[in-house]
Amino acid sequence: MKALLRSRPLLTTLVVLVVWIVAGFASPGFGSWPHLRYMLELASVIGLVGAGQTVVVIAGGIDLSVAAIVTLSTIALPLLSWSFDTTGAIAVLGVLALSTLVGLVNGIGIAWLRVHPMIMTLAMATFLQGLLILMAGGSAVTLDNPIVAWLGSARPFGFSACIMLWIVMSGLVLVLLHATPLGARFFALGANPLAARLSGVNIRATTLCAYGISGLMCGLAGLLALGMNGQGYVGIGDPYLLASIAAVVLGGTSILGGRGTYGGTLPGAVLLVTITALITVVNASPGLRDVLFGTLVLGLLLLSGREAKRR
Amino acid sequence: MTSVSLAARDVSKAFFGNPVLRGVSIELRPGRVHALMGENGAGKSTLINILSGSLSPDSGSLDVGGRTASSLSPAEARQAGIAVVHQELSLVAHLSIAENIGLGAYASRGGRIDYSALAVRAAELCALVGLSGDLSRPIRDLPLGERQLVEIAKALYRNPKVLILDEPTSSLSARETERLMALLRRLKANGVALLYISHRLGEVMDLCDHVTVLKDGVCTADQPMAGMTPDEFVRLMVGRDAGDLFPAFESAARAETVIDVAGLSAGMVQDAALTLRRGEILGLGGLVGQGQEDLLLALYGAMPARARTATMLGAAGLVHSVTAANRRGIAYVPADRKREGLLLTHSIRFNMLLPDFGRAVSLALRRTSTERKLTDGLARLLTVKGDLSRPVQALSGGNQQKVALAKWMPQNPKILLLNDPTRGVDVQTKREIYLMLRRFAQEGQAIILLSSDTPELVHLCDRVLVMREGNLVAELPHGQVTEESIVAAAMGVSPAREAA
């Protein structure tokens, strides 16, 4: 019982359920299936970005370029569309390859050029944002890709396609982290890079993999965001930077690296969307919304997310 | 009754259940130079740390300036005028000499550091310890010997009543040493109580008035220096019943050469040549920090290195990454297991599997049952008891070391590079590790054993190489090697390298 109570993924899940139940009674319609489903759809984007962020944080790094990569993938999709590509599959693969490539460049900067992860990914974010403004300017990009449109709006058997994609990806990430040697290397790298290196873990390749995975997940999340929105624009990815890191930490993954699980990031992402929904319910103005969101995230982290003392 | 500046009475200290000090007493008096002697790992550093407030003893008491306390805090120790010159230097590399000397106790004027007062005082102290030149130079530009002098000046800046010096001359030249000796005599005349730790017997017998000898955490002598002979010292310090601790020596060396390197340079190491044969245990000795570690790291591919010619395990050339070394069958066990060897917060099982994770196919699924069988087998072999999902830091130092060593066994390495594998390990575990090494050698593995524990080199190794200032200065085959010959070579007393 005590061990269960100390399990952060479980605790976060319980918090989500309690909030849902209380809010469901307080506000009619909050607890309805369409509304819950809508929240899960929104959470799937945070969840995917959070998946990459979880891997990077466990491996002892941090990825501050996630928002920019999400935006990049929404803006780049129409640029990679050709007339012969009627299904849009090539464009989708192209976007995923591009976002993975950005992640790999982050990894190269960090592992080979030894730039600190914060500096490297922040510089990458700034670079990409400038590039996107040059490419798209202030104009929005309209979605014309059938696959992405389906992902964003289809609900086979009443269950959203994007939630299903999230579930599948979650399973893959959980297996990757906890049931493959590569996953074990992420944990070893995050816990003690020196000991990991001397034990034969290829630090550079492992770092490269972590940031590559993060890039790929951001690409996927960007496609989902575009599919749901119908439009892509500079700034579409912005909310996902704080959200992904907050979801990771709320889920009990150590921001210092080496410990954690994606199993905690999942309820973390749902919790963040729930908070946003509650803020919307109280009808706050746009500026106040961000103030409230930031305050609540900070409050939650103070309650549950502080690091236990480590020796 | 004579006054006592600082005394420890009947103090004991254990780390993770491994006793390091057992009922040790020591009394420092004003105007007396007290020597503290003992082998590596005898408990000297722990005793110093207790006297200076860095560690609390498990039992016993401390007397400071007429007051008795069960332990000291670092702040109380500073107030009582206790200063320590540490062996591992505690200077801030990017601050200047003067800033380092005054660090933490700057004179201030109107809330700002009084740099002119600091400069005057620092210049005085530097003249005293014999350090010349510009005092605004950052520490990182200074050679090791001068840093040591800054460290001493820093201790003097606080006008200590008790001055503890841990191996202060290990990196000083003869002239600098002489000057330091004169300074210490002056301090003694001024009524400072001095505790002096050194491995240099001549220095100690010359300078000190009283001596305490530690052996395995127990005090074996506490007496005036007058009348002590070098032989007596050695008897008090070593005098360990070696036959009991070490397995009988039996060479398992075979003809096949696994390492043949010439002209190897890496870090401190200059132009080293060595060979290693299958089943051989090659010792690597010398004073601490003479480049032995660099040599191991170079052979492991963990440090940039060049060699004129190199053949390792049949393949030409040095290895240039740890991954490549592992692939070729070379394993390394670091000295600092907490920092370099283990993932402390991860489970014993995870640590045992780590080398395998490093090599296994990235996306292959792990098999829990296979992992379990493997780690359970290792645990039985190591006699590590209990739940293997506990974090490895829950184990005693000795057991941690066994995990750090045994995690390589499933990889079947052909060469084991061991960096002081018995440092801080209890006697029982030492014995187990020695037996493991013998068995590895009999199975045909080649071992390089870097050790700061001289008896180990004497009793376990087929040959012993001694390093001094980055050079291999002696090669002593088993049978000819004695603790005395190793120490003599390490200190540069012996003639040049013997038959290679």
PDB file of N, CA, C and O in Angstrom, chain B residues 167-191:
ATOM      1  N   GLU B 167      50.245  15.208   3.812  1.00  0.00           N
ATOM      2  CA  GLU B 167      51.189  15.037   2.699  1.00  0.00           C
ATOM      3  C   GLU B 167      51.526  16.358   2.016  1.00  0.00           C
ATOM      4  O   GLU B 167      51.355  16.493   0.801  1.00  0.00           O
ATOM      5  N   PRO B 168      51.993  17.343   2.764  1.00  0.00           N
ATOM      6  CA  PRO B 168      52.206  18.655   2.133  1.00  0.00           C
ATOM      7  C   PRO B 168      53.389  18.656   1.176  1.00  0.00           C
ATOM      8  O   PRO B 168      53.469  19.522   0.316  1.00  0.00           O
ATOM      9  N   THR B 169      54.291  17.706   1.298  1.00  0.00           N
ATOM     10  CA  THR B 169      55.501  17.778   0.475  1.00  0.00           C
ATOM     11  C   THR B 169      55.445  16.874  -0.740  1.00  0.00           C
ATOM     12  O   THR B 169      56.406  16.810  -1.498  1.00  0.00           O
ATOM     13  N   SER B 170      54.310  16.184  -0.956  1.00  0.00           N
ATOM     14  CA  SER B 170      54.291  15.181  -2.025  1.00  0.00           C
ATOM     15  C   SER B 170      54.559  15.793  -3.386  1.00  0.00           C
ATOM     16  O   SER B 170      55.055  15.116  -4.280  1.00  0.00           O
ATOM     17  N   SER B 171      54.243  17.072  -3.572  1.00  0.00           N
ATOM     18  CA  SER B 171      54.492  17.650  -4.897  1.00  0.00           C
ATOM     19  C   SER B 171      55.498  18.810  -4.837  1.00  0.00           C
ATOM     20  O   SER B 171      55.568  19.601  -5.760  1.00  0.00           O
ATOM     21  N   LEU B 172      56.253  18.896  -3.753  1.00  0.00           N
ATOM     22  CA  LEU B 172      57.214  19.992  -3.630  1.00  0.00           C
ATOM     23  C   LEU B 172      58.623  19.542  -4.038  1.00  0.00           C
ATOM     24  O   LEU B 172      58.981  18.383  -3.878  1.00  0.00           O
ATOM     25  N   SER B 173      59.390  20.490  -4.538  1.00  0.00           N
ATOM     26  CA  SER B 173      60.780  20.201  -4.852  1.00  0.00           C
ATOM     27  C   SER B 173      61.580  20.167  -3.545  1.00  0.00           C
ATOM     28  O   SER B 173      61.085  20.552  -2.490  1.00  0.00           O
ATOM     29  N   ALA B 174      62.825  19.713  -3.643  1.00  0.00           N
ATOM     30  CA  ALA B 174      63.655  19.586  -2.442  1.00  0.00           C
ATOM     31  C   ALA B 174      63.826  20.940  -1.759  1.00  0.00           C
ATOM     32  O   ALA B 174      63.773  21.052  -0.533  1.00  0.00           O
ATOM     33  N   ARG B 175      64.025  21.988  -2.585  1.00  0.00           N
ATOM     34  CA  ARG B 175      64.253  23.304  -2.017  1.00  0.00           C
ATOM     35  C   ARG B 175      62.990  23.833  -1.327  1.00  0.00           C
ATOM     36  O   ARG B 175      63.042  24.364  -0.225  1.00  0.00           O
ATOM     37  N   GLU B 176      61.858  23.633  -2.002  1.00  0.00           N
ATOM     38  CA  GLU B 176      60.587  24.066  -1.419  1.00  0.00           C
ATOM     39  C   GLU B 176      60.311  23.321  -0.114  1.00  0.00           C
ATOM     40  O   GLU B 176      59.814  23.891   0.854  1.00  0.00           O
ATOM     41  N   THR B 177      60.659  22.034  -0.116  1.00  0.00           N
ATOM     42  CA  THR B 177      60.450  21.227   1.085  1.00  0.00           C
ATOM     43  C   THR B 177      61.270  21.762   2.246  1.00  0.00           C
ATOM     44  O   THR B 177      60.776  21.908   3.366  1.00  0.00           O
ATOM     45  N   GLU B 178      62.536  22.063   1.964  1.00  0.00           N
ATOM     46  CA  GLU B 178      63.424  22.569   3.002  1.00  0.00           C
ATOM     47  C   GLU B 178      62.858  23.841   3.632  1.00  0.00           C
ATOM     48  O   GLU B 178      62.843  24.010   4.849  1.00  0.00           O
ATOM     49  N   ARG B 179      62.377  24.692   2.748  1.00  0.00           N
ATOM     50  CA  ARG B 179      61.820  25.952   3.186  1.00  0.00           C
ATOM     51  C   ARG B 179      60.582  25.728   4.062  1.00  0.00           C
ATOM     52  O   ARG B 179      60.393  26.386   5.088  1.00  0.00           O
ATOM     53  N   LEU B 180      59.763  24.768   3.657  1.00  0.00           N
ATOM     54  CA  LEU B 180      58.560  24.448   4.425  1.00  0.00           C
ATOM     55  C   LEU B 180      58.941  23.929   5.811  1.00  0.00           C
ATOM     56  O   LEU B 180      58.330  24.302   6.818  1.00  0.00           O
ATOM     57  N   MET B 181      59.974  23.094   5.844  1.00  0.00           N
ATOM     58  CA  MET B 181      60.420  22.541   7.134  1.00  0.00           C
ATOM     59  C   MET B 181      60.822  23.680   8.079  1.00  0.00           C
ATOM     60  O   MET B 181      60.480  23.669   9.263  1.00  0.00           O
ATOM     61  N   ALA B 182      61.550  24.635   7.526  1.00  0.00           N
ATOM     62  CA  ALA B 182      61.988  25.771   8.348  1.00  0.00           C
ATOM     63  C   ALA B 182      60.783  26.541   8.857  1.00  0.00           C
ATOM     64  O   ALA B 182      60.725  26.934  10.038  1.00  0.00           O
ATOM     65  N   LEU B 183      59.792  26.722   7.965  1.00  0.00           N
ATOM     66  CA  LEU B 183      58.583  27.446   8.351  1.00  0.00           C
ATOM     67  C   LEU B 183      57.845  26.721   9.468  1.00  0.00           C
ATOM     68  O   LEU B 183      57.394  27.328  10.444  1.00  0.00           O
ATOM     69  N   LEU B 184      57.742  25.401   9.327  1.00  0.00           N
ATOM     70  CA  LEU B 184      57.015  24.623  10.332  1.00  0.00           C
ATOM     71  C   LEU B 184      57.721  24.705  11.687  1.00  0.00           C
ATOM     72  O   LEU B 184      57.087  24.778  12.735  1.00  0.00           O
ATOM     73  N   ARG B 185      59.049  24.731  11.641  1.00  0.00           N
ATOM     74  CA  ARG B 185      59.784  24.841  12.905  1.00  0.00           C
ATOM     75  C   ARG B 185      59.495  26.185  13.561  1.00  0.00           C
ATOM     76  O   ARG B 185      59.384  26.280  14.775  1.00  0.00           O
ATOM     77  N   ARG B 186      59.391  27.234  12.714  1.00  0.00           N
ATOM     78  CA  ARG B 186      59.072  28.552  13.258  1.00  0.00           C
ATOM     79  C   ARG B 186      57.683  28.560  13.894  1.00  0.00           C
ATOM     80  O   ARG B 186      57.480  29.091  14.980  1.00  0.00           O
ATOM     81  N   LEU B 187      56.735  27.952  13.210  1.00  0.00           N
ATOM     82  CA  LEU B 187      55.374  27.888  13.748  1.00  0.00           C
ATOM     83  C   LEU B 187      55.369  27.154  15.081  1.00  0.00           C
ATOM     84  O   LEU B 187      54.692  27.540  16.031  1.00  0.00           O
ATOM     85  N   LYS B 188      56.140  26.094  15.120  1.00  0.00           N
ATOM     86  CA  LYS B 188      56.237  25.301  16.339  1.00  0.00           C
ATOM     87  C   LYS B 188      56.767  26.166  17.490  1.00  0.00           C
ATOM     88  O   LYS B 188      56.230  26.165  18.597  1.00  0.00           O
ATOM     89  N   ALA B 189      57.800  26.940  17.177  1.00  0.00           N
ATOM     90  CA  ALA B 189      58.379  27.816  18.187  1.00  0.00           C
ATOM     91  C   ALA B 189      57.368  28.857  18.651  1.00  0.00           C
ATOM     92  O   ALA B 189      57.395  29.304  19.797  1.00  0.00           O
ATOM     93  N   ASN B 190      56.441  29.228  17.748  1.00  0.00           N
ATOM     94  CA  ASN B 190      55.414  30.200  18.122  1.00  0.00           C
ATOM     95  C   ASN B 190      54.246  29.571  18.869  1.00  0.00           C
ATOM     96  O   ASN B 190      53.229  30.218  19.102  1.00  0.00           O
ATOM     97  N   GLY B 191      54.333  28.277  19.127  1.00  0.00           N
ATOM     98  CA  GLY B 191      53.317  27.647  19.957  1.00  0.00           C
ATOM     99  C   GLY B 191      52.148  27.045  19.199  1.00  0.00           C
ATOM    100  O   GLY B 191      51.108  26.753  19.790  1.00  0.00           O
TER     101      GLY B 191
END
